[in-house]
C-alpha cells in the first residue's frame, strides 16, 4: 500500500496527503463524517487501519466514521483534552453541524494537538452551497492553515498539530475542492507506530457562565500568540519577481497566480499566506509599504481583503488595495486561470487575450445509476402520488430524483431537512400529500431528532427511508446501520425499523423497492394512514451489490413484442435504455440486471438475455 | 517545460484511473506532475474531466487554449472541452457515443459523430479511434482507459517512456489484470498508426 510506504516520493491526492501527514505526525485518534470533497482523508485513514490489521499490525491510532460531524468533534475533543493527537475531517457544511461544539471548544481548548479539516467547495461541485469556512476561523477564534497543493497539505497537517499543541487550541486546516482533489508529488517520510493512551486531568473544562467568562480572555490571548506565530511561519512567504506591484494570495488561488507570472510574464512581488488567520499584521504592513499597489487574489468571500483593509486603515497606510469587484474577481464560484489571468493582466496593465471559444455541447448531468433502487422507489411513488404531492428531499444520491422524469424533489436545505420540513409542509399545506425522502446514513446523521419531533406533535405525512445500507454518494462509507466499522471491526448494527417503531411511529412498513407492486401498495397505505407513516425501502446500493455478484445478468428487449410506447425511456428512464432508429434497445454494458424494467413494460417485451 | 493533457469522458469509464496512471508514470520518469479531478456528485454518469500537467506547473486547471492534447473516451466529451486544447494540439477521441439519458427523453440532441469530429477538426488535429472494440479485443471493455493511454503515447503527446507507463500499470492495477492491460496498451499504440 503506497500510503504506508516510506522514504520515497508518491503521487498523492491532496486528501491522501493530509491522511499521510496525520500518520507522520503521530495521530492517535481520528473522527469524521464523510462529505465531498473531504471524504478521501478519512477513507485513506480507514484503508491504512484495515491494511495494517490484515497484516497483523496493530494500527497506532483509533479511527471512526461518527454519526455526524458534531459527534465527531465531541469524540475527538475528549481525546484531545486527554492529551492525544486528534484529527477530525468534514466538508464545509459539516462544520455548521459541528459548530455548536466548536464555538465553545475554542474556549475550553485541548492538550493534545487537534486538527479540524474543513474541505470547502467553491462552485458547489458537490454541495448545497459554497460557504467560505475561513469565516469560522474568525468566528470561533481558531488559527487557520490553507495549503495550495498536496505537498503543502501534508506539511501543514504536521505543522497544524504542532501549532495546536503549543497554543492548546484546535487548529483549522482548510482545503478547497481543487486542493483536496489535486494530485501532486509528496515525500513519504518516517512515521511512529506506538499507540499512546490518554490521560485526562480535570481542569477548567465545564463552561458554566463563570468559567466561560474566564476562558474567553484566555482564548483571545492564545490568538495573539497565534498571530506572532503566523508572522514567523514558513508557510507565509514572499516571492519577488521584480516590479513594484504586489499580490497577496492563498490556497488554490496561489497556483493560478504563480503560473500567471510565467505565462503572462508578470513582474510582481507575491505574498503567499499559508498560515492565513490570524492574518499576520506586521508582515502585511511591511508588504504594503514596499509596493505601489496590491491586489488580493482569494476565492469566495473577501476574507483577507477585509482584514488587510482594516489593518491598513489602523496603520495609516494608503497603498491602494484591489480585490473583489476588480476585473473578474467576485465572491462567486471557484477561481481558475480563466478568472485570474485576465484580471491580473488588467491590474498589471499588460496585453493578454484569453482564448474563450465557447462550444455548444449537450449537457450530461449526473443521474441515478442503472439498477439503482432509488429509481425503483421514485417510479412507484409517482404511480401513487403523481405530480401533486410535495416531496421534501435530503442529501445523498437520491437528491438526483430532482431530474425529470421523476421530479421527486421539491425542497432541500441540509442533512435531515426532509423530515423536519415534512412536518412544516403537512401543517401548512393541508390538501397536499407530503412524502419526505431520506437515506439511511442521513437518517442517523440528522433525521432522528426531526422524527422525534414529528411523532411527538403527531404530524401527518409520509417519510420514505431509502435504506441502501451504505453512505453511497461519498464512496460507500459504513454507518450505524452496518455491522463493520471504519477500522474493520465488528460493530453493533442499529436496525432502522426498530428505531422508528421505538420512537412511536404507528404505521411502519418495510418493502423491497425492486418489487413494484408491493412498493406501490405500501405507499398507498402510508398515504391513506391518518398520522405519521414510515416506509423503509430496503435494498443495497447497486454498485455494492454488483461487486458481490458472480455472474452478470442482463436483460433485452423482445423486438416482436415492443410497441415503442416509450414507458421504459420516458417514465422509468433507466440510462441503459436507448433508441436506435425506431427501436428501443438495452445497452448490455450498462444493464445491471435488476430486472425492474420487466415490471414497468406494459407489453411484457423485456426478458432476461440467455 | 510544460505539458498539459486533458482526459475526458463519462463517469464510470475509468478516466480518473487513466490520468492517475499517466501521473505516476511521469513521476517514475522524474518529472513534476499534478492532476485535477472531481469526485462525488460529479461521478454518477455525469461528464468527467481530469487534467494531467507535467513540468513547471502549479495550476491544476489547464489555462484555456493551452492543452497539448485532449484524450477523450467519448466524442461529445471531446467537443465539450474543445476550449481547452491549443490550435497546435491534438485530440484523440473514441468514436462510440454514450447518449445522455436526458437526450433519450427528448431534452437536448446528440449530433452525428462525424459532425462532432469535423467541428473539432476546424480547430486542431483529431485522431478518432474505436477504443471500445479494441478494448473488447484486448479482453475487457474496462481496459479502454489503457487503450487510450497507448494511443496517446504513440501519438507522442505524453512524452513518457513506454517502460515507465508499463511500470505504473503494474504498480497500480490488480495483478490479474496487468497482462490484459499491457495488451490493451499495445493495441492502443497501433490504433493511431494511420495518423502518424
mmCIF file of N, CA and C in Angstrom, chain A residues 36 533 559:
data_model
loop_
_atom_site.group_PDB
_atom_site.id
_atom_site.type_symbol
_atom_site.label_atom_id
_atom_site.label_comp_id
_atom_site.label_asym_id
_atom_site.label_seq_id
_atom_site.Cartn_x
_atom_site.Cartn_y
_atom_site.Cartn_z
ATOM 1 N N UNK A 36 -18.107 15.080 0.394
ATOM 2 C CA UNK A 36 -17.250 15.565 -0.684
ATOM 3 C C UNK A 36 -17.029 17.066 -0.519
ATOM 4 N N UNK A 533 -46.510 8.248 8.867
ATOM 5 C CA UNK A 533 -46.260 6.894 8.355
ATOM 6 C C UNK A 533 -44.830 6.813 7.836
ATOM 7 N N UNK A 559 -38.047 -7.533 -29.642
ATOM 8 C CA UNK A 559 -38.496 -6.567 -30.644
ATOM 9 C C UNK A 559 -39.848 -6.948 -31.254
#
